Amino acid sequence: MLKELLQPEIEDLIEEKDWESLRDTLLLWQEVETANLITSLKNDNKYKVFSVLPKDYYLEVFPELAPIDQRRIIENMSESDIKYLLENMNPDDRTYFLGSIPSSLSENILKLLGTEDREIASWLLAYPEESIGRLMTPKYISINPDWTVREAFEYVRSNIEESEIYTTLYVIDSKRTLIGSIALRKLFFTDKNILISEITNNCPYISVYEDQENAINIIKKYNLHSLAVVDDRHSMIGIVTVDDIMDIAEEEYTDDFHKMAGITSSEEQFDDNLKITPIFTLYKQRIFWLLILVFINIFSGGVISIFQNTLQKHIVLVVFLPLIIGSGGNAGSQSATLVIRSLAIGDVVLKDWFYMLSKEIIVAAILGLSMGIGAYILGVIRGGFEIAAIVSVSMFSIVFIGSIIGLCLPFILTKLNIDPAISGAPMLTSICDIIGTALYCSIATLAFIILQ
């Protein structure tokens, strides 16, 4: 909101090259607001604005920028400034940035880092791209179960600056095996002579190799600020924080929406702001599925050509064709959307397929019957009782079948380890169009054969 109100004044300051006033103004803003401002500016001005910020301030702004803007800024910075920026970033933010740029550029930047930071960055980058390892940070506070509360409190007070989070302490033994966790506030209200092992709670954890989406579900389920990360030996090696999980969740949900709408994800990262995304980028993201669906829908035309004699003799059937196939696609999309979301948030798993199918059969039958009655009334008005019967039976059949396909397709794709989001509107609608056209024409042809 602040950006929208003051952006004209900001642009005036940039135009006048009044960098001192610009810096003083932005220092009054929250870092995320400044990052949003930089994202909305023309490419030529992004680095200009970033470069006038004090170093301690832009350290907080940089992680909030989109990857494409981070890269644009880095490409304009001196090697000494890049070194300062990356060595003072949190390890997880640094890994995210290095993983978003071409490997050749990433390797060159890694050479600028000191030995310790370079080793940490290389270690995190070695994990698979979508794994928790890419998202974790080794900056957390761990305490020993054999310490007293007094000893733990003194240790925490001396090392608090070494952690990204201050609310949770992790209890690990001498072999770094995760035992549990303690809320920091608990130390303030516990007898100082009690052993840490006596007040340790069990805590959720996740394997370093698991998919990042699994961390989203765990953190939501247990309402955590951070989640412990362990290796194959159950040794604790890091944490993932809720702010990083929120970013990943947003990316996952955005990606799912794009897939459901038939928008192709690109390897290149672009501005999150749709208003300033290049025209050719928008074209590339959308053309692939549109072309695929053109060829898929050739089958619908083929079905119509097979039954062209029936349609020519009873031309009124054509009037109801868009209604029939559109209703099937809509019913299927509704069913698929509910299942895709439930699978994504963990409310439904693969083993629930039969139970969900049994419920959907009942729901689909009721929906089909309701739609069939509506279609019958329209059929009587537009074509008489014979046409009404054909339209009504066809409507029931395609709504029922479309709903069942909409439910089953996400489960099938999940079983095949394919993202179920691609079973969204474009693909499902095309499938229902073909089936709906074939059903409608087949029912009509059979009906007129029987009536002759």
Coordinates of C-alpha atoms in Angstrom, one line a residue:
M1 CA 0.0 0.0 0.0
L2 CA 2.8 2.4 0.9
K3 CA 4.6 1.7 -2.4
E4 CA 1.5 2.6 -4.4
L5 CA 1.0 5.8 -2.5
L6 CA 4.6 7.0 -2.8
Q7 CA 5.9 5.4 -6.0
P8 CA 5.4 8.6 -8.1
E9 CA 7.5 10.6 -5.6
I10 CA 10.1 7.8 -5.6
E11 CA 10.3 7.8 -9.4
D12 CA 10.7 11.6 -9.3
L13 CA 13.7 11.2 -6.9
I14 CA 15.2 8.7 -9.2
E15 CA 14.7 10.9 -12.2
E16 CA 16.3 13.8 -10.3
K17 CA 19.1 11.6 -9.1
D18 CA 18.4 12.7 -5.5
W19 CA 19.9 9.6 -4.0
E20 CA 20.3 11.0 -0.5
S21 CA 16.6 11.8 -0.2
L22 CA 15.7 8.5 -1.8
R23 CA 17.8 6.6 0.8
D24 CA 16.4 8.6 3.7
T25 CA 12.8 7.8 2.5
L26 CA 13.4 4.1 2.0
L27 CA 15.0 3.7 5.4
L28 CA 11.6 4.6 6.9
W29 CA 10.1 1.6 5.1
Q30 CA 9.9 -2.1 6.0
E31 CA 12.5 -4.1 4.1
V32 CA 9.8 -6.1 2.3
E33 CA 8.2 -2.8 1.1
T34 CA 11.5 -1.7 -0.4
A35 CA 11.9 -5.1 -2.1
N36 CA 8.4 -4.7 -3.6
L37 CA 9.3 -1.3 -4.8
I38 CA 12.5 -2.5 -6.5
T39 CA 10.6 -5.3 -8.1
S40 CA 8.1 -2.9 -9.6
L41 CA 10.7 -0.5 -11.1
K42 CA 12.1 -0.6 -14.6
N43 CA 15.2 -2.8 -15.0
D44 CA 17.6 0.2 -15.3
N45 CA 16.5 1.6 -12.0
K46 CA 16.5 -1.6 -9.9
Y47 CA 20.2 -1.6 -9.1
K48 CA 20.3 2.2 -8.8
V49 CA 17.8 2.1 -5.9
F50 CA 19.4 -1.0 -4.3
S51 CA 22.9 0.5 -4.4
V52 CA 21.9 3.7 -2.4
L53 CA 20.8 1.6 0.6
P54 CA 23.1 1.1 3.5
K55 CA 24.7 -2.4 3.7
D56 CA 23.0 -3.4 6.9
Y57 CA 19.6 -2.5 5.4
Y58 CA 20.1 -4.1 1.9
L59 CA 21.1 -7.4 3.6
E60 CA 17.5 -7.7 4.7
V61 CA 16.1 -6.4 1.4
F62 CA 18.0 -8.8 -0.9
P63 CA 16.4 -12.1 0.2
E64 CA 12.9 -10.6 -0.3
L65 CA 13.6 -9.9 -4.0
A66 CA 12.5 -12.2 -6.8
P67 CA 15.4 -14.4 -8.2
I68 CA 15.5 -12.5 -11.5
D69 CA 15.9 -9.2 -9.6
Q70 CA 18.5 -10.7 -7.3
R71 CA 20.5 -11.8 -10.4
R72 CA 20.2 -8.4 -12.1
I73 CA 21.5 -6.7 -9.0
I74 CA 24.4 -9.1 -8.4
E75 CA 25.5 -8.6 -12.0
N76 CA 26.0 -4.9 -11.3
M77 CA 27.8 -5.3 -8.0
S78 CA 31.6 -5.3 -7.4
E79 CA 33.2 -8.6 -6.3
S80 CA 33.8 -7.2 -2.8
D81 CA 30.2 -6.2 -2.4
I82 CA 29.0 -9.6 -3.6
K83 CA 31.3 -11.2 -1.1
Y84 CA 30.0 -9.0 1.7
L85 CA 26.4 -9.6 0.8
L86 CA 26.5 -13.4 0.4
E87 CA 28.8 -14.0 3.5
N88 CA 26.3 -12.1 5.6
M89 CA 23.2 -13.8 4.3
N90 CA 21.5 -16.6 6.1
P91 CA 22.7 -19.9 4.6
D92 CA 19.2 -21.0 3.4
D93 CA 18.6 -17.6 1.7
R94 CA 22.0 -17.9 0.1
T95 CA 21.4 -21.4 -1.1
Y96 CA 18.1 -20.4 -2.6
F97 CA 19.7 -17.6 -4.5
L98 CA 22.7 -19.7 -5.8
G99 CA 20.3 -22.5 -6.8
S100 CA 18.2 -20.0 -8.9
I101 CA 21.0 -18.8 -11.1
P102 CA 23.0 -20.7 -13.9
S103 CA 25.6 -23.1 -12.5
S104 CA 28.4 -21.2 -14.2
L105 CA 27.5 -18.0 -12.4
S106 CA 27.0 -19.8 -9.2
E107 CA 30.5 -21.4 -9.4
N108 CA 32.1 -18.0 -10.0
I109 CA 30.3 -16.5 -7.0
L110 CA 31.2 -19.4 -4.7
K111 CA 34.9 -18.7 -5.4
L112 CA 34.4 -15.2 -3.8
L113 CA 33.3 -16.7 -0.5
G114 CA 35.5 -17.5 2.5
T115 CA 36.4 -21.1 3.1
E116 CA 33.7 -21.8 5.8
D117 CA 30.9 -20.1 3.9
R118 CA 31.9 -21.7 0.6
E119 CA 31.9 -25.2 2.3
I120 CA 28.4 -24.6 3.8
A121 CA 27.0 -23.3 0.5
S122 CA 28.5 -26.2 -1.5
W123 CA 27.2 -28.7 1.1
L124 CA 23.6 -27.4 0.9
L125 CA 23.7 -27.1 -2.9
A126 CA 24.8 -30.7 -3.2
Y127 CA 21.3 -31.9 -2.0
P128 CA 18.6 -32.5 -4.7
E129 CA 16.9 -29.4 -5.9
E130 CA 13.4 -30.0 -4.4
S131 CA 14.7 -31.6 -1.2
I132 CA 14.6 -30.2 2.3
G133 CA 18.4 -30.0 2.1
R134 CA 18.2 -27.1 -0.2
L135 CA 15.9 -25.2 2.2
M136 CA 17.5 -25.8 5.6
T137 CA 19.9 -23.8 7.6
P138 CA 22.6 -25.1 10.0
K139 CA 22.1 -22.0 12.2
Y140 CA 20.1 -23.3 15.2
I141 CA 20.8 -23.8 19.0
S142 CA 21.2 -27.3 20.4
I143 CA 21.6 -28.2 24.0
N144 CA 22.7 -31.4 25.8
P145 CA 20.2 -33.5 27.7
D146 CA 22.6 -33.9 30.6
W147 CA 22.9 -30.2 31.3
T148 CA 20.9 -28.5 34.0
V149 CA 18.5 -25.7 33.1
R150 CA 21.0 -23.2 34.5
E151 CA 23.8 -24.5 32.2
A152 CA 21.5 -24.5 29.2
F153 CA 20.3 -21.0 29.9
E154 CA 23.9 -19.7 30.1
Y155 CA 24.8 -21.5 26.8
V156 CA 21.8 -20.1 25.0
R157 CA 22.5 -16.5 26.3
S158 CA 26.1 -16.8 24.9
N159 CA 25.1 -18.3 21.5
I160 CA 21.7 -16.7 20.7
E161 CA 23.1 -14.7 17.8
E162 CA 24.2 -17.9 16.1
S163 CA 20.6 -19.0 15.5
E164 CA 18.0 -18.0 13.0
I165 CA 15.2 -18.7 15.5
Y166 CA 15.0 -18.0 19.2
T167 CA 11.8 -19.8 20.2
T168 CA 12.9 -23.4 20.0
L169 CA 15.9 -25.2 21.4
Y170 CA 16.8 -28.7 20.1
V171 CA 18.1 -31.4 22.4
I172 CA 20.8 -33.7 20.9
D173 CA 23.2 -36.1 22.5
S174 CA 27.0 -36.4 22.1
K175 CA 26.5 -38.2 18.8
R176 CA 24.2 -35.4 17.5
T177 CA 21.2 -37.7 17.6
L178 CA 17.9 -35.7 17.9
I179 CA 16.2 -36.4 21.2
G180 CA 13.6 -33.7 21.3
S181 CA 13.0 -30.0 21.8
I182 CA 12.2 -27.4 24.4
A183 CA 10.5 -24.0 24.1
L184 CA 13.0 -21.3 25.2
R185 CA 10.4 -19.7 27.4
K186 CA 10.2 -22.9 29.4
L187 CA 13.7 -22.3 30.8
F188 CA 12.5 -19.1 32.4
F189 CA 9.8 -20.9 34.5
T190 CA 11.7 -24.1 35.4
D191 CA 13.9 -24.8 38.4
K192 CA 17.4 -24.1 37.4
N193 CA 18.8 -27.4 38.8
I194 CA 16.5 -29.7 36.8
L195 CA 18.1 -31.6 34.0
I196 CA 17.2 -30.8 30.5
S197 CA 16.3 -34.5 29.8
E198 CA 13.5 -34.2 32.4
I199 CA 11.7 -31.4 30.5
T200 CA 12.4 -32.4 26.9
N201 CA 9.4 -32.9 24.6
N202 CA 9.2 -35.1 21.5
C203 CA 9.4 -33.0 18.3
P204 CA 8.5 -33.6 14.7
Y205 CA 11.4 -33.9 12.2
I206 CA 12.0 -34.5 8.5
S207 CA 14.7 -36.3 6.5
V208 CA 17.1 -34.0 4.6
Y209 CA 16.2 -35.9 1.4
E210 CA 12.4 -35.5 1.6
D211 CA 10.4 -33.3 -0.7
Q212 CA 9.9 -29.7 0.4
E213 CA 6.2 -30.1 0.2
N214 CA 6.2 -32.6 3.0
A215 CA 7.7 -30.0 5.3
I216 CA 4.8 -27.7 4.5
N217 CA 2.3 -30.3 5.7
I218 CA 4.3 -31.0 8.9
I219 CA 4.7 -27.4 9.9
K220 CA 1.0 -26.7 9.3
K221 CA -0.1 -29.8 11.2
Y222 CA 2.0 -29.1 14.3
N223 CA 1.9 -25.2 14.1
L224 CA 5.7 -25.0 14.2
H225 CA 8.1 -22.0 13.8
S226 CA 10.8 -24.4 12.7
L227 CA 11.3 -28.0 11.8
A228 CA 14.3 -30.2 12.7
V229 CA 16.1 -31.9 9.8
V230 CA 17.9 -35.2 10.2
D231 CA 20.2 -37.4 8.1
D232 CA 19.9 -41.2 7.6
R233 CA 21.4 -41.8 11.1
H234 CA 18.8 -39.5 12.7
S235 CA 21.6 -37.0 13.4
M236 CA 20.3 -33.4 13.4
I237 CA 22.0 -31.4 10.7
G238 CA 19.7 -28.3 10.4
I239 CA 16.3 -26.7 10.5
V240 CA 13.8 -25.3 8.1
T241 CA 12.0 -22.1 9.3
V242 CA 8.4 -21.2 8.7
D243 CA 9.2 -18.1 6.6
D244 CA 11.0 -20.3 4.1
I245 CA 8.2 -22.8 4.1
M246 CA 5.7 -20.0 3.4
D247 CA 7.7 -19.0 0.4
I248 CA 7.8 -22.6 -0.9
A249 CA 4.1 -23.1 -0.2
E250 CA 3.3 -20.0 -2.3
E251 CA 5.5 -21.2 -5.1
E252 CA 3.9 -24.7 -5.0
Y253 CA 0.3 -23.3 -5.0
T254 CA 1.2 -20.9 -7.8
D255 CA 2.7 -23.7 -9.8
D256 CA -0.4 -25.9 -9.3
F257 CA -2.7 -23.1 -10.3
H258 CA -0.7 -22.6 -13.5
K259 CA -0.7 -26.3 -14.3
M260 CA -4.5 -26.5 -13.7
A261 CA -4.9 -23.6 -16.1
G262 CA -2.7 -25.1 -18.7
I263 CA 0.2 -22.5 -18.2
T264 CA 3.6 -24.0 -18.7
S265 CA 6.3 -23.3 -16.1
S266 CA 9.5 -21.9 -17.6
E267 CA 13.0 -22.8 -16.5
E268 CA 13.8 -19.1 -16.4
Q269 CA 12.6 -17.1 -13.4
F270 CA 10.6 -14.0 -14.2
D271 CA 9.1 -11.1 -12.3
D272 CA 6.3 -12.1 -10.0
N273 CA 4.5 -8.9 -11.0
L274 CA 2.3 -9.8 -13.9
K275 CA 2.1 -6.2 -15.1
I276 CA 5.8 -6.1 -15.9
T277 CA 6.3 -9.6 -17.1
P278 CA 7.5 -9.5 -20.8
I279 CA 4.8 -10.2 -23.4
F280 CA 6.9 -13.0 -25.0
T281 CA 7.2 -14.7 -21.6
L282 CA 3.4 -14.7 -21.2
Y283 CA 3.1 -16.1 -24.7
K284 CA 5.6 -18.9 -24.1
Q285 CA 4.0 -19.9 -20.8
R286 CA 0.6 -20.4 -22.4
I287 CA 1.0 -21.5 -26.1
F288 CA 2.2 -25.0 -25.4
W289 CA -1.0 -26.4 -23.8
L290 CA -3.2 -24.4 -26.2
L291 CA -1.5 -26.1 -29.2
I292 CA -1.7 -29.5 -27.5
L293 CA -5.4 -29.0 -26.8
V294 CA -6.1 -28.0 -30.4
F295 CA -4.8 -31.4 -31.5
I296 CA -6.6 -33.3 -28.8
N297 CA -9.9 -31.7 -29.8
I298 CA -9.5 -33.0 -33.3
F299 CA -10.9 -36.2 -31.9
S300 CA -14.1 -34.3 -31.0
G301 CA -14.4 -33.3 -34.6
G302 CA -13.7 -36.9 -35.7
V303 CA -16.6 -38.1 -33.5
I304 CA -19.0 -35.6 -34.9
S305 CA -18.0 -36.6 -38.5
I306 CA -18.8 -40.2 -37.7
F307 CA -22.3 -39.2 -36.6
Q308 CA -22.9 -36.5 -39.2
N309 CA -25.9 -38.3 -40.7
T310 CA -27.7 -38.3 -37.4
L311 CA -26.9 -34.6 -36.8
Q312 CA -28.0 -33.6 -40.4
K313 CA -31.3 -35.4 -40.1
H314 CA -32.0 -33.9 -36.6
I315 CA -30.3 -30.5 -36.7
V316 CA -31.8 -29.5 -33.4
L317 CA -29.4 -31.9 -31.7
V318 CA -26.6 -29.5 -32.5
V319 CA -28.2 -26.8 -30.4
F320 CA -27.7 -28.9 -27.3
L321 CA -24.2 -30.1 -28.1
P322 CA -22.3 -27.2 -26.3
L323 CA -24.5 -27.6 -23.3
I324 CA -23.9 -31.3 -23.0
I325 CA -20.1 -31.3 -23.4
G326 CA -19.7 -28.1 -21.3
S327 CA -21.6 -29.6 -18.4
G328 CA -19.4 -32.7 -18.4
G329 CA -16.2 -30.6 -18.4
N330 CA -17.6 -28.4 -15.6
A331 CA -18.6 -31.3 -13.4
G332 CA -15.3 -33.0 -13.9
S333 CA -13.3 -29.9 -13.1
Q334 CA -15.2 -29.4 -9.9
S335 CA -14.5 -32.9 -8.8
A336 CA -10.8 -32.7 -9.8
T337 CA -10.3 -29.4 -8.1
L338 CA -11.6 -30.8 -4.8
V339 CA -9.4 -33.9 -5.0
I340 CA -6.3 -32.0 -6.1
R341 CA -6.5 -29.6 -3.2
S342 CA -7.2 -32.5 -0.7
L343 CA -4.2 -34.4 -2.0
A344 CA -2.0 -31.3 -1.8
I345 CA -2.8 -30.5 1.8
G346 CA -2.8 -34.1 2.9
D347 CA -6.5 -34.5 3.8
V348 CA -6.7 -37.3 1.3
V349 CA -4.1 -40.0 0.4
L350 CA -3.9 -42.7 -2.3
K351 CA -5.5 -45.4 0.0
D352 CA -8.6 -43.2 0.3
W353 CA -9.4 -43.7 -3.4
F354 CA -12.1 -46.3 -3.1
Y355 CA -13.8 -44.5 -0.3
M356 CA -13.8 -41.2 -2.2
L357 CA -15.0 -43.0 -5.3
S358 CA -18.0 -44.6 -3.5
K359 CA -19.0 -41.1 -2.2
E360 CA -18.5 -39.5 -5.6
I361 CA -20.7 -42.1 -7.3
I362 CA -23.6 -41.1 -5.1
V363 CA -22.9 -37.3 -5.5
A364 CA -22.4 -37.7 -9.3
A365 CA -25.6 -39.6 -9.7
I366 CA -27.6 -36.9 -7.8
L367 CA -25.8 -34.1 -9.8
G368 CA -26.5 -35.9 -13.1
L369 CA -30.2 -36.5 -12.2
S370 CA -30.6 -32.8 -11.3
M371 CA -28.9 -31.6 -14.5
G372 CA -30.8 -34.2 -16.5
I373 CA -34.1 -32.8 -15.3
G374 CA -33.0 -29.3 -16.2
A375 CA -31.9 -30.5 -19.6
Y376 CA -35.2 -32.3 -20.2
I377 CA -37.2 -29.1 -19.6
L378 CA -35.0 -27.3 -22.1
G379 CA -35.3 -30.2 -24.5
V380 CA -39.1 -30.1 -24.4
I381 CA -39.1 -26.3 -25.1
R382 CA -36.6 -26.4 -28.0
G383 CA -37.1 -29.8 -29.6
G384 CA -40.1 -31.8 -28.3
F385 CA -40.3 -34.9 -26.1
E386 CA -38.1 -37.2 -28.1
I387 CA -35.2 -34.7 -28.2
A388 CA -35.8 -33.9 -24.6
A389 CA -35.4 -37.6 -23.6
I390 CA -32.1 -37.8 -25.6
V391 CA -30.7 -34.6 -24.1
S392 CA -31.7 -35.6 -20.6
V393 CA -30.1 -39.1 -20.7
S394 CA -27.0 -37.6 -22.3
M395 CA -26.8 -34.9 -19.7
F396 CA -27.1 -37.4 -16.9
S397 CA -24.4 -39.7 -18.4
I398 CA -21.8 -37.1 -19.1
V399 CA -22.2 -35.3 -15.8
F400 CA -21.9 -38.7 -14.0
I401 CA -18.9 -39.9 -16.1
G402 CA -17.2 -36.5 -16.0
S403 CA -17.4 -36.3 -12.2
I404 CA -16.0 -39.8 -11.9
I405 CA -13.1 -39.0 -14.3
G406 CA -12.5 -35.8 -12.4
L407 CA -12.1 -37.8 -9.2
C408 CA -10.0 -40.7 -10.5
L409 CA -7.6 -38.8 -12.8
P410 CA -5.7 -37.0 -9.9
F411 CA -5.4 -40.3 -8.0
I412 CA -4.1 -42.1 -11.1
L413 CA -1.5 -39.4 -11.8
T414 CA -0.4 -39.3 -8.2
K415 CA 0.1 -43.1 -8.3
L416 CA 2.3 -42.7 -11.4
N417 CA 4.3 -40.0 -9.6
I418 CA 3.0 -37.3 -11.9
D419 CA 1.8 -33.9 -10.5
P420 CA -2.0 -34.3 -10.3
A421 CA -2.4 -30.5 -10.9
I422 CA -2.0 -31.2 -14.7
S423 CA -5.4 -32.9 -14.6
G424 CA -7.0 -29.4 -14.1
A425 CA -9.4 -27.6 -16.4
P426 CA -7.7 -27.8 -19.9
M427 CA -6.8 -31.5 -19.9
L428 CA -10.0 -32.6 -18.1
T429 CA -12.3 -30.4 -20.2
S430 CA -10.8 -31.8 -23.4
I431 CA -11.2 -35.4 -22.3
C432 CA -14.8 -34.7 -21.3
D433 CA -15.5 -32.9 -24.6
I434 CA -14.5 -36.0 -26.5
I435 CA -16.4 -38.5 -24.3
G436 CA -19.4 -36.1 -24.1
T437 CA -19.6 -35.7 -27.9
A438 CA -19.3 -39.5 -28.4
L439 CA -21.9 -40.3 -25.7
Y440 CA -24.4 -37.7 -27.0
C441 CA -24.2 -38.7 -30.6
S442 CA -24.3 -42.4 -29.7
I443 CA -27.3 -42.0 -27.5
A444 CA -29.1 -40.0 -30.2
T445 CA -28.3 -42.4 -33.0
L446 CA -29.4 -45.4 -30.9
A447 CA -32.6 -43.6 -29.8
F448 CA -33.7 -42.9 -33.4
I449 CA -32.9 -46.4 -34.5
I450 CA -35.1 -47.8 -31.8
L451 CA -37.9 -45.2 -32.6
Q452 CA -37.9 -46.0 -36.3

